[in-house]
Amino acid sequence: MAGQNCLITNEWICGEYVRTRGQELTDATLQHVGITLASVAIGLLVAFPLALLARRWRGVAGPVLGLTTILYTVPSLAMFSLLVPVFGLSVAVVVTGLVLYSLTILVRNILAGLASVPEEAREAARGMGYGPVRLLFGVELPLALPALMAGLRITTVSTVSLTTVGAIIGYGGLGNLIYEGMHSFFKAQVLTASALCVALAVLADLALLLVQRLLTPWARAGKRKKAAA
Amino acid sequence: MSVIANTWTWLTTGAHWSGADGVWHRLGEHLFLTVVCLAISCAIALPVAVLLGHVGKGGALAVNISNAGRAVPTFAVLVLLLLSPLGTHGSWPTIIALVLFAIPPLLTNAYVGMREVDRDVVEAARGMGMTGRQLIGRVELPLAFPLILTGVRTAAVQVVATTTLAALPGGGGLGRIITAGFRLTDTAQVVSGALLVAALALLVEGAFVAVERLLDPRRRRTRIADRKTGGRGPAAPAEAPAPVGSPA
């Protein structure tokens, strides 16, 4: 019976809430995960060519890094609001905003990763007859992976947390529940959604760490350098 | 295109700038919250970081806390504080949330700055008979200054951004113009508010960059040296403490 009461007395922790609103929580979590995945994936797709361009031409590097840094300064509420006239009230607003934020860290880290590839490795590959494309994907990218993954982890975690602000236009995943709970002073809903959000960020971070370990088996053999993320 | 025209009209209408919901009043609230919170968080974080950096212990903890903070949505913390007993105390939930979010970049940068001071220089100073206090004041602090200031800049921009979010749970600041615009389904007002907020954030960032250049001649010297050796300024390595904040 205590379970029933916590909804009425508006407790912070309420098992009954999780039981009765399971569907709502699942939907919000799925939306959250979907927005995060889409944003990070598109962010990577955009950041990679940008980083390559910036590496190829010094003249491009300054403006690209400068512009993405400026974008990073814009508060999220303003970013999403500025995109509303472009896309209307749609999920594209949130995804675009998050992609723009992700570029700063992704471009920087991809560049840093590529710069850290030893020149000897490149020379050796060239000597073996590697063309530029094979050199990039076969040698440089794998060696740049630790820095790239460090950036990806930072980006993913902050994207999970920023998605909540999308609630202002109704596409905030778990943020929607927080927003709703705020207006109705529904404590259990706010705390549950917030906790899920943090759990999601931590899980995503761990998953990426695992991916990195699987993708760089050679790193474990040598000194295990902890990537600061 | 009518959005642009409407936004221009909104921004140039004098009535939107005056009064309790006007731009000037909201800007005042925004700046007040920013300055108060930045002052409180500097007063808390900097002495701790400088001391930890001087002693050389506990830094890993500080950096880890800062990274963990990234996983917690600002918005969630604001709402949680608002619904807690603190919620009935005016802007205290906002202030506490802002301070919480400003401390990690301040702490990390100041600590890393103190630790990155050349150990040989520190040893030499100690050999000259400097006391711990003199060492901090005359050697470590001046050398760590650029990174400490970077931390303050990150924190300041973050506080400006977070103050915007305070509008969602009904706090003050420029964000209120945006949320009010959404409630009135007035796109021109939403866009105007967003432009004002973005401009303020960029201004604060720009002001700090200018202050950094003015106050720190060493930085300029290293930059010139960088150019001579062909070293590339940006593209910080992954383990550098550079972007510690996240947009709020």
Short mmCIF file of C-alpha atoms in Angstrom, two decimals:
data_model
loop_
_atom_site.label_atom_id
_atom_site.label_comp_id
_atom_site.label_asym_id
_atom_site.label_seq_id
_atom_site.Cartn_x
_atom_site.Cartn_y
_atom_site.Cartn_z
CA MET A 1 0.00 0.00 0.00
CA ALA A 2 2.94 2.25 0.67
CA GLY A 3 3.61 2.12 -3.05
CA GLN A 4 0.24 3.67 -3.82
CA ASN A 5 0.72 6.42 -1.28
CA CYS A 6 3.97 7.74 -2.66
CA LEU A 7 2.16 9.02 -5.74
CA ILE A 8 -0.29 10.92 -3.59
CA THR A 9 2.24 12.26 -1.09
CA ASN A 10 4.51 13.24 -3.98
CA GLU A 11 7.67 11.44 -2.80
CA TRP A 12 10.97 11.80 -4.65
CA ILE A 13 11.41 8.07 -5.02
CA CYS A 14 8.31 6.19 -6.03
CA GLY A 15 8.25 2.62 -7.28
CA GLU A 16 4.59 2.93 -8.15
CA TYR A 17 5.39 5.70 -10.61
CA VAL A 18 7.89 3.52 -12.45
CA ARG A 19 5.35 0.66 -12.54
CA THR A 20 2.39 2.67 -13.78
CA ARG A 21 4.25 4.93 -16.22
CA GLY A 22 6.63 2.33 -17.59
CA GLN A 23 5.48 2.93 -21.16
CA GLU A 24 5.95 6.69 -20.91
CA LEU A 25 9.44 6.24 -19.48
CA THR A 26 10.39 3.76 -22.19
CA ASP A 27 9.15 6.05 -24.96
CA ALA A 28 11.03 9.03 -23.56
CA THR A 29 14.21 7.00 -23.13
CA LEU A 30 13.96 5.68 -26.69
CA GLN A 31 13.48 9.19 -28.03
CA HIS A 32 16.47 10.32 -26.00
CA VAL A 33 18.66 7.52 -27.30
CA GLY A 34 17.47 8.11 -30.84
CA ILE A 35 18.23 11.83 -30.79
CA THR A 36 21.64 11.22 -29.22
CA LEU A 37 22.59 8.49 -31.72
CA ALA A 38 21.45 10.53 -34.71
CA SER A 39 23.27 13.66 -33.50
CA VAL A 40 26.55 11.92 -32.75
CA ALA A 41 26.46 9.93 -36.00
CA ILE A 42 25.76 12.98 -38.15
CA GLY A 43 28.32 14.94 -36.12
CA LEU A 44 30.98 12.36 -36.95
CA LEU A 45 30.00 12.35 -40.63
CA VAL A 46 30.34 16.14 -40.78
CA ALA A 47 33.39 16.48 -38.55
CA PHE A 48 35.52 13.93 -40.38
CA PRO A 49 35.68 15.67 -43.78
CA LEU A 50 36.02 19.02 -42.01
CA ALA A 51 39.02 17.74 -40.10
CA LEU A 52 40.54 16.34 -43.30
CA LEU A 53 40.04 19.68 -45.05
CA ALA A 54 41.54 21.54 -42.11
CA ARG A 55 44.54 19.23 -42.17
CA ARG A 56 45.05 19.53 -45.90
CA TRP A 57 44.85 23.33 -46.04
CA ARG A 58 46.14 25.42 -43.18
CA GLY A 59 44.01 28.31 -44.36
CA VAL A 60 40.87 26.27 -43.70
CA ALA A 61 41.95 25.14 -40.24
CA GLY A 62 41.72 28.57 -38.60
CA PRO A 63 38.21 29.45 -39.75
CA VAL A 64 36.86 25.92 -39.14
CA LEU A 65 38.21 25.75 -35.60
CA GLY A 66 37.20 29.35 -34.91
CA LEU A 67 33.67 28.89 -36.18
CA THR A 68 33.04 25.65 -34.31
CA THR A 69 34.39 27.24 -31.13
CA ILE A 70 32.02 30.17 -31.54
CA LEU A 71 29.10 27.76 -32.04
CA TYR A 72 30.10 26.07 -28.78
CA THR A 73 29.64 29.35 -26.94
CA VAL A 74 25.99 29.78 -27.94
CA PRO A 75 23.70 28.69 -25.07
CA SER A 76 21.60 25.66 -25.93
CA LEU A 77 18.26 27.35 -25.36
CA ALA A 78 19.28 30.05 -27.84
CA MET A 79 20.69 27.52 -30.30
CA PHE A 80 17.48 25.49 -30.42
CA SER A 81 15.34 28.62 -30.60
CA LEU A 82 17.35 30.05 -33.49
CA LEU A 83 16.84 26.84 -35.47
CA VAL A 84 13.07 26.80 -34.97
CA PRO A 85 12.33 29.21 -37.86
CA VAL A 86 14.45 27.01 -40.13
CA PHE A 87 12.98 23.60 -39.33
CA GLY A 88 9.73 24.40 -37.53
CA LEU A 89 8.90 22.51 -34.34
CA SER A 90 10.53 19.26 -35.33
CA VAL A 91 13.12 16.87 -34.04
CA ALA A 92 15.50 18.20 -36.72
CA VAL A 93 15.95 21.36 -34.63
CA VAL A 94 17.34 19.44 -31.68
CA VAL A 95 19.49 17.12 -33.79
CA THR A 96 20.96 20.00 -35.81
CA GLY A 97 21.76 21.98 -32.67
CA LEU A 98 23.46 19.00 -31.08
CA VAL A 99 25.42 18.26 -34.26
CA LEU A 100 26.69 21.85 -34.30
CA TYR A 101 27.85 21.48 -30.69
CA SER A 102 29.54 18.15 -31.37
CA LEU A 103 31.68 19.58 -34.16
CA THR A 104 33.95 21.58 -31.83
CA ILE A 105 35.31 18.65 -29.91
CA LEU A 106 35.15 16.11 -32.74
CA VAL A 107 37.05 18.21 -35.29
CA ARG A 108 39.68 19.15 -32.70
CA ASN A 109 40.23 15.61 -31.55
CA ILE A 110 40.30 14.08 -35.03
CA LEU A 111 42.90 16.69 -36.01
CA ALA A 112 44.94 16.04 -32.89
CA GLY A 113 44.72 12.31 -33.48
CA LEU A 114 45.88 12.55 -37.09
CA ALA A 115 48.69 14.88 -36.05
CA SER A 116 49.89 12.36 -33.50
CA VAL A 117 50.49 9.64 -36.12
CA PRO A 118 54.25 9.14 -36.30
CA GLU A 119 55.78 10.23 -39.59
CA GLU A 120 57.70 6.94 -39.73
CA ALA A 121 54.46 4.98 -39.90
CA ARG A 122 53.34 7.08 -42.84
CA GLU A 123 56.66 6.70 -44.60
CA ALA A 124 56.62 2.96 -44.09
CA ALA A 125 53.11 2.68 -45.51
CA ARG A 126 54.00 4.84 -48.47
CA GLY A 127 57.06 2.70 -49.06
CA MET A 128 54.80 -0.35 -49.11
CA GLY A 129 52.88 1.30 -51.92
CA TYR A 130 49.89 2.60 -49.96
CA GLY A 131 47.90 5.27 -51.77
CA PRO A 132 46.51 8.28 -49.87
CA VAL A 133 43.10 6.68 -49.24
CA ARG A 134 44.51 3.38 -48.02
CA LEU A 135 47.05 5.28 -45.95
CA LEU A 136 44.26 7.25 -44.30
CA PHE A 137 41.93 4.36 -43.55
CA GLY A 138 44.51 1.63 -43.09
CA VAL A 139 47.20 3.40 -41.08
CA GLU A 140 46.40 6.93 -39.95
CA LEU A 141 42.84 6.43 -38.75
CA PRO A 142 43.56 3.37 -36.59
CA LEU A 143 46.50 5.17 -35.01
CA ALA A 144 44.38 8.29 -34.45
CA LEU A 145 41.65 6.23 -32.81
CA PRO A 146 42.48 6.91 -29.13
CA ALA A 147 42.22 10.70 -29.57
CA LEU A 148 39.15 10.33 -31.77
CA MET A 149 37.43 8.08 -29.25
CA ALA A 150 38.27 10.46 -26.40
CA GLY A 151 36.50 13.21 -28.33
CA LEU A 152 33.60 10.94 -29.17
CA ARG A 153 33.11 10.08 -25.52
CA ILE A 154 33.05 13.71 -24.41
CA THR A 155 30.68 14.56 -27.24
CA THR A 156 28.31 11.69 -26.51
CA VAL A 157 28.07 12.41 -22.80
CA SER A 158 27.39 16.11 -23.32
CA THR A 159 24.91 15.32 -26.09
CA VAL A 160 22.94 13.06 -23.76
CA SER A 161 22.76 15.84 -21.21
CA LEU A 162 21.97 18.61 -23.73
CA THR A 163 19.15 16.64 -25.34
CA THR A 164 17.05 17.43 -22.26
CA VAL A 165 16.90 21.11 -23.26
CA GLY A 166 15.07 20.02 -26.43
CA ALA A 167 12.04 19.80 -24.14
CA ILE A 168 11.42 23.47 -24.91
CA ILE A 169 10.12 22.40 -28.32
CA GLY A 170 8.80 19.02 -27.18
CA TYR A 171 11.65 16.85 -28.43
CA GLY A 172 13.79 16.46 -25.38
CA GLY A 173 13.44 12.74 -24.67
CA LEU A 174 13.70 12.38 -20.90
CA GLY A 175 13.86 16.17 -20.74
CA ASN A 176 10.17 16.20 -21.70
CA LEU A 177 9.34 14.31 -18.52
CA ILE A 178 11.50 16.69 -16.45
CA TYR A 179 9.77 19.68 -18.04
CA GLU A 180 6.33 18.20 -17.45
CA GLY A 181 7.18 17.23 -13.88
CA MET A 182 8.46 20.73 -13.22
CA HIS A 183 5.11 22.28 -14.12
CA SER A 184 3.09 19.77 -12.12
CA PHE A 185 5.59 19.60 -9.21
CA PHE A 186 5.74 15.84 -9.75
CA LYS A 187 8.92 14.97 -7.86
CA ALA A 188 9.12 11.26 -8.71
CA GLN A 189 8.88 11.98 -12.42
CA VAL A 190 11.64 14.62 -12.32
CA LEU A 191 14.02 12.51 -10.25
CA THR A 192 13.39 9.30 -12.21
CA ALA A 193 13.91 11.01 -15.57
CA SER A 194 17.05 12.80 -14.32
CA ALA A 195 18.51 9.59 -12.95
CA LEU A 196 17.76 7.75 -16.20
CA CYS A 197 19.48 10.54 -18.07
CA VAL A 198 22.64 10.28 -16.01
CA ALA A 199 22.55 6.47 -16.28
CA LEU A 200 22.23 6.80 -20.04
CA ALA A 201 25.29 9.06 -20.21
CA VAL A 202 27.36 6.73 -18.07
CA LEU A 203 26.28 3.67 -20.07
CA ALA A 204 27.09 5.37 -23.36
CA ASP A 205 30.52 6.34 -22.04
CA LEU A 206 31.25 2.78 -20.91
CA ALA A 207 30.02 1.36 -24.22
CA LEU A 208 32.36 3.65 -26.15
CA LEU A 209 35.23 2.71 -23.87
CA LEU A 210 34.54 -0.94 -24.66
CA VAL A 211 34.41 -0.20 -28.40
CA GLN A 212 37.75 1.56 -28.13
CA ARG A 213 39.32 -1.40 -26.39
CA LEU A 214 38.00 -3.76 -29.03
CA LEU A 215 39.19 -1.54 -31.86
CA THR A 216 42.69 -0.99 -30.51
CA PRO A 217 43.93 -4.38 -29.34
CA TRP A 218 47.53 -3.20 -29.73
CA ALA A 219 47.10 -0.49 -27.11
CA ARG A 220 46.56 -3.07 -24.39
CA ALA A 221 49.81 -4.81 -25.16
CA GLY A 222 51.88 -1.69 -24.56
CA LYS A 223 51.64 0.73 -21.72
CA ARG A 224 48.00 1.33 -21.14
CA LYS A 225 47.68 5.04 -21.55
CA LYS A 226 44.56 6.38 -20.02
CA ALA A 227 42.90 8.75 -22.43
CA ALA A 228 41.74 11.82 -20.57
CA ALA A 229 38.12 12.13 -21.48
CA MET B 1 12.15 35.74 -44.76
CA SER B 2 9.35 37.34 -42.81
CA VAL B 3 10.96 35.93 -39.67
CA ILE B 4 13.96 38.18 -40.17
CA ALA B 5 11.79 41.23 -40.78
CA ASN B 6 9.61 40.44 -37.77
CA THR B 7 12.65 39.89 -35.60
CA TRP B 8 14.04 43.24 -36.65
CA THR B 9 10.73 44.87 -35.84
CA TRP B 10 10.66 43.18 -32.44
CA LEU B 11 14.19 44.25 -31.60
CA THR B 12 13.65 47.83 -32.69
CA THR B 13 10.41 48.29 -30.78
CA GLY B 14 11.23 50.40 -27.75
CA ALA B 15 8.45 48.89 -25.67
CA HIS B 16 10.17 45.50 -25.72
CA TRP B 17 13.24 46.94 -24.03
CA SER B 18 11.64 48.65 -21.05
CA GLY B 19 9.58 47.38 -18.13
CA ALA B 20 9.88 44.32 -15.91
CA ASP B 21 9.76 41.94 -18.88
CA GLY B 22 11.91 44.18 -21.04
CA VAL B 23 15.33 43.40 -22.42
CA TRP B 24 17.20 45.81 -20.12
CA HIS B 25 15.66 44.37 -16.98
CA ARG B 26 16.29 40.78 -18.10
CA LEU B 27 19.84 41.65 -19.10
CA GLY B 28 20.38 43.17 -15.66
CA GLU B 29 19.12 39.98 -13.99
CA HIS B 30 21.28 37.90 -16.26
CA LEU B 31 24.44 39.87 -15.53
CA PHE B 32 23.70 40.04 -11.81
CA LEU B 33 23.29 36.26 -11.57
CA THR B 34 26.39 35.69 -13.70
CA VAL B 35 28.63 37.98 -11.66
CA VAL B 36 27.40 36.75 -8.27
CA CYS B 37 27.75 33.09 -9.22
CA LEU B 38 31.12 33.54 -10.84
CA ALA B 39 32.39 35.36 -7.74
CA ILE B 40 31.09 32.66 -5.40
CA SER B 41 32.51 29.81 -7.47
CA CYS B 42 35.90 31.51 -7.84
CA ALA B 43 36.00 32.10 -4.09
CA ILE B 44 35.32 28.40 -3.51
CA ALA B 45 37.25 26.71 -6.30
CA LEU B 46 40.40 28.75 -6.85
CA PRO B 47 41.90 28.63 -3.31
CA VAL B 48 41.21 24.89 -3.13
CA ALA B 49 42.75 24.24 -6.55
CA VAL B 50 45.79 26.41 -5.87
CA LEU B 51 46.40 24.66 -2.56
CA LEU B 52 45.90 21.19 -4.06
CA GLY B 53 48.18 22.13 -6.92
CA HIS B 54 50.83 23.45 -4.57
CA VAL B 55 50.75 20.32 -2.46
CA GLY B 56 50.37 18.15 -5.57
CA LYS B 57 47.70 15.84 -4.25
CA GLY B 58 44.01 15.22 -4.83
CA GLY B 59 44.08 16.58 -8.35
CA ALA B 60 42.97 13.38 -10.04
CA LEU B 61 39.88 13.53 -7.88
CA ALA B 62 39.18 17.13 -8.90
CA VAL B 63 39.55 16.34 -12.59
CA ASN B 64 37.37 13.25 -12.30
CA ILE B 65 34.62 15.13 -10.52
CA SER B 66 34.75 17.70 -13.27
CA ASN B 67 34.34 15.00 -15.92
CA ALA B 68 31.54 13.29 -14.05
CA GLY B 69 29.69 16.60 -13.89
CA ARG B 70 29.37 16.56 -17.64
CA ALA B 71 26.98 13.63 -17.45
CA VAL B 72 24.49 15.51 -15.29
CA PRO B 73 22.07 17.64 -17.31
CA THR B 74 22.05 21.25 -16.14
CA PHE B 75 18.34 21.44 -16.74
CA ALA B 76 17.68 18.42 -14.50
CA VAL B 77 19.72 19.90 -11.64
CA LEU B 78 17.85 23.20 -11.94
CA VAL B 79 14.48 21.51 -11.76
CA LEU B 80 15.54 19.14 -8.97
CA LEU B 81 16.73 22.08 -6.86
CA LEU B 82 13.56 23.97 -7.66
CA LEU B 83 11.35 21.13 -6.41
CA SER B 84 13.49 20.68 -3.28
CA PRO B 85 12.77 22.75 -0.16
CA LEU B 86 15.20 25.32 -1.57
CA GLY B 87 12.73 26.05 -4.35
CA THR B 88 10.77 28.48 -2.22
CA HIS B 89 13.80 30.75 -1.76
CA GLY B 90 13.75 32.98 -4.81
CA SER B 91 16.77 32.61 -7.05
CA TRP B 92 18.77 30.37 -4.70
CA PRO B 93 18.14 27.19 -6.71
CA THR B 94 19.51 28.96 -9.78
CA ILE B 95 22.52 30.34 -7.94
CA ILE B 96 23.42 26.97 -6.46
CA ALA B 97 23.05 25.20 -9.80
CA LEU B 98 25.19 27.84 -11.51
CA VAL B 99 27.91 27.60 -8.87
CA LEU B 100 27.90 23.80 -9.15
CA PHE B 101 28.45 24.03 -12.89
CA ALA B 102 31.10 26.74 -12.71
CA ILE B 103 33.31 25.01 -10.17
CA PRO B 104 34.61 22.07 -12.30
CA PRO B 105 36.30 24.13 -15.05
CA LEU B 106 37.75 26.52 -12.47
CA LEU B 107 39.08 23.68 -10.36
CA THR B 108 40.51 21.61 -13.21
CA ASN B 109 42.23 24.46 -14.99
CA ALA B 110 43.70 26.01 -11.87
CA TYR B 111 44.96 22.66 -10.63
CA VAL B 112 46.45 21.66 -13.97
CA GLY B 113 47.98 25.12 -14.30
CA MET B 114 49.66 24.80 -10.90
CA ARG B 115 50.94 21.32 -11.67
CA GLU B 116 52.29 22.28 -15.05
CA VAL B 117 54.63 24.86 -13.61
CA ASP B 118 58.14 23.68 -14.46
CA ARG B 119 59.33 21.55 -11.52
CA ASP B 120 62.90 22.78 -12.03
CA VAL B 121 61.77 26.35 -11.54
CA VAL B 122 59.94 25.37 -8.37
CA GLU B 123 62.99 23.49 -7.08
CA ALA B 124 65.22 26.46 -7.89
CA ALA B 125 62.90 28.82 -6.02
CA ARG B 126 62.85 26.47 -3.08
CA GLY B 127 66.63 26.29 -3.18
CA MET B 128 66.73 30.06 -2.96
CA GLY B 129 65.01 29.70 0.38
CA MET B 130 61.47 30.71 -0.57
CA THR B 131 58.76 29.69 1.86
CA GLY B 132 55.70 27.85 0.64
CA ARG B 133 53.68 31.05 0.64
CA GLN B 134 56.30 32.94 -1.36
CA LEU B 135 56.55 30.03 -3.76
CA ILE B 136 52.80 30.17 -4.44
CA GLY B 137 52.65 33.95 -4.69
CA ARG B 138 55.80 34.68 -6.67
CA VAL B 139 56.41 31.60 -8.77
CA GLU B 140 53.52 29.19 -9.14
CA LEU B 141 50.61 31.61 -9.39
CA PRO B 142 52.16 33.88 -12.02
CA LEU B 143 53.19 30.90 -14.13
CA ALA B 144 49.83 29.17 -13.76
CA PHE B 145 47.95 32.37 -14.50
CA PRO B 146 47.10 31.74 -18.18
CA LEU B 147 45.43 28.42 -17.46
CA ILE B 148 43.64 29.77 -14.41
CA LEU B 149 42.25 32.58 -16.52
CA THR B 150 41.16 30.09 -19.19
CA GLY B 151 39.23 28.28 -16.48
CA VAL B 152 37.56 31.51 -15.40
CA ARG B 153 36.62 32.20 -19.01
CA THR B 154 35.13 28.75 -19.50
CA ALA B 155 33.23 29.11 -16.25
CA ALA B 156 31.95 32.57 -17.16
CA VAL B 157 30.63 31.45 -20.54
CA GLN B 158 29.09 28.41 -18.93
CA VAL B 159 27.37 30.51 -16.29
CA VAL B 160 25.97 32.83 -18.96
CA ALA B 161 24.60 29.79 -20.79
CA THR B 162 23.20 28.19 -17.67
CA THR B 163 21.53 31.40 -16.56
CA THR B 164 19.63 31.18 -19.84
CA LEU B 165 18.31 27.77 -18.81
CA ALA B 166 17.12 29.21 -15.50
CA ALA B 167 14.26 30.69 -17.49
CA LEU B 168 12.75 27.24 -18.08
CA PRO B 169 11.78 26.78 -14.44
CA GLY B 170 10.71 30.43 -14.31
CA GLY B 171 13.89 32.12 -13.10
CA GLY B 172 15.08 35.48 -14.35
CA GLY B 173 17.51 36.38 -17.09
CA LEU B 174 17.46 36.78 -20.84
CA GLY B 175 16.19 33.23 -21.37
CA ARG B 176 12.81 34.49 -20.14
CA ILE B 177 12.38 36.40 -23.39
CA ILE B 178 12.73 33.12 -25.28
CA THR B 179 10.42 31.09 -23.05
CA ALA B 180 7.84 33.88 -23.03
CA GLY B 181 8.04 33.95 -26.82
CA PHE B 182 7.31 30.24 -26.95
CA ARG B 183 4.32 30.66 -24.66
CA LEU B 184 2.95 33.44 -26.86
CA THR B 185 3.91 31.46 -30.01
CA ASP B 186 5.67 34.62 -31.10
CA THR B 187 8.52 33.40 -33.30
CA ALA B 188 9.96 36.88 -33.72
CA GLN B 189 10.33 37.21 -29.96
CA VAL B 190 11.87 33.74 -29.65
CA VAL B 191 14.44 34.53 -32.32
CA SER B 192 15.13 38.00 -30.89
CA GLY B 193 15.70 36.54 -27.44
CA ALA B 194 17.95 33.84 -28.84
CA LEU B 195 19.99 36.40 -30.76
CA LEU B 196 20.39 38.55 -27.65
CA VAL B 197 21.48 35.57 -25.57
CA ALA B 198 23.93 34.36 -28.22
CA ALA B 199 25.35 37.86 -28.57
CA LEU B 200 25.84 38.15 -24.82
CA ALA B 201 27.61 34.78 -24.63
CA LEU B 202 29.91 35.71 -27.51
CA LEU B 203 30.58 39.12 -25.98
CA VAL B 204 31.58 37.59 -22.66
CA GLU B 205 33.85 35.08 -24.42
CA GLY B 206 35.38 37.86 -26.52
CA ALA B 207 35.90 40.12 -23.52
CA PHE B 208 37.75 37.38 -21.68
CA VAL B 209 39.95 36.62 -24.67
CA ALA B 210 40.85 40.31 -24.84
CA VAL B 211 41.59 40.43 -21.10
CA GLU B 212 43.76 37.34 -21.42
CA ARG B 213 45.84 38.96 -24.13
CA LEU B 214 46.16 42.21 -22.23
CA LEU B 215 47.10 40.71 -18.90
CA ASP B 216 49.51 38.08 -20.03
CA PRO B 217 52.47 39.19 -22.09
CA ARG B 218 54.08 35.75 -21.76
CA ARG B 219 51.33 34.18 -23.78
CA ARG B 220 52.01 36.53 -26.65
CA ARG B 221 55.69 35.78 -26.54
CA THR B 222 55.10 32.03 -26.75
CA ARG B 223 52.67 32.56 -29.58
CA ILE B 224 55.30 34.45 -31.57
CA ALA B 225 57.79 31.70 -30.79
CA ASP B 226 55.18 29.19 -31.95
CA ARG B 227 54.83 30.94 -35.25
CA LYS B 228 58.57 30.99 -35.75
CA THR B 229 58.97 27.30 -35.15
CA GLY B 230 55.92 26.60 -37.29
CA GLY B 231 54.08 25.07 -34.35
CA ARG B 232 50.35 25.05 -34.81
CA GLY B 233 48.42 26.82 -32.09
CA PRO B 234 45.05 25.06 -32.08
CA ALA B 235 44.26 21.36 -32.29
CA ALA B 236 44.99 20.72 -28.64
CA PRO B 237 46.02 17.14 -27.93
CA ALA B 238 43.35 14.93 -26.48
CA GLU B 239 44.89 14.85 -23.03
CA ALA B 240 45.17 18.63 -22.78
CA PRO B 241 42.69 20.15 -20.37
CA ALA B 242 41.44 22.58 -23.03
CA PRO B 243 37.67 22.27 -23.48
CA VAL B 244 36.45 21.36 -20.05
CA GLY B 245 33.04 22.90 -20.18
CA SER B 246 30.02 21.81 -22.08
CA PRO B 247 27.41 24.17 -23.46
CA ALA B 248 24.49 24.35 -21.11
#
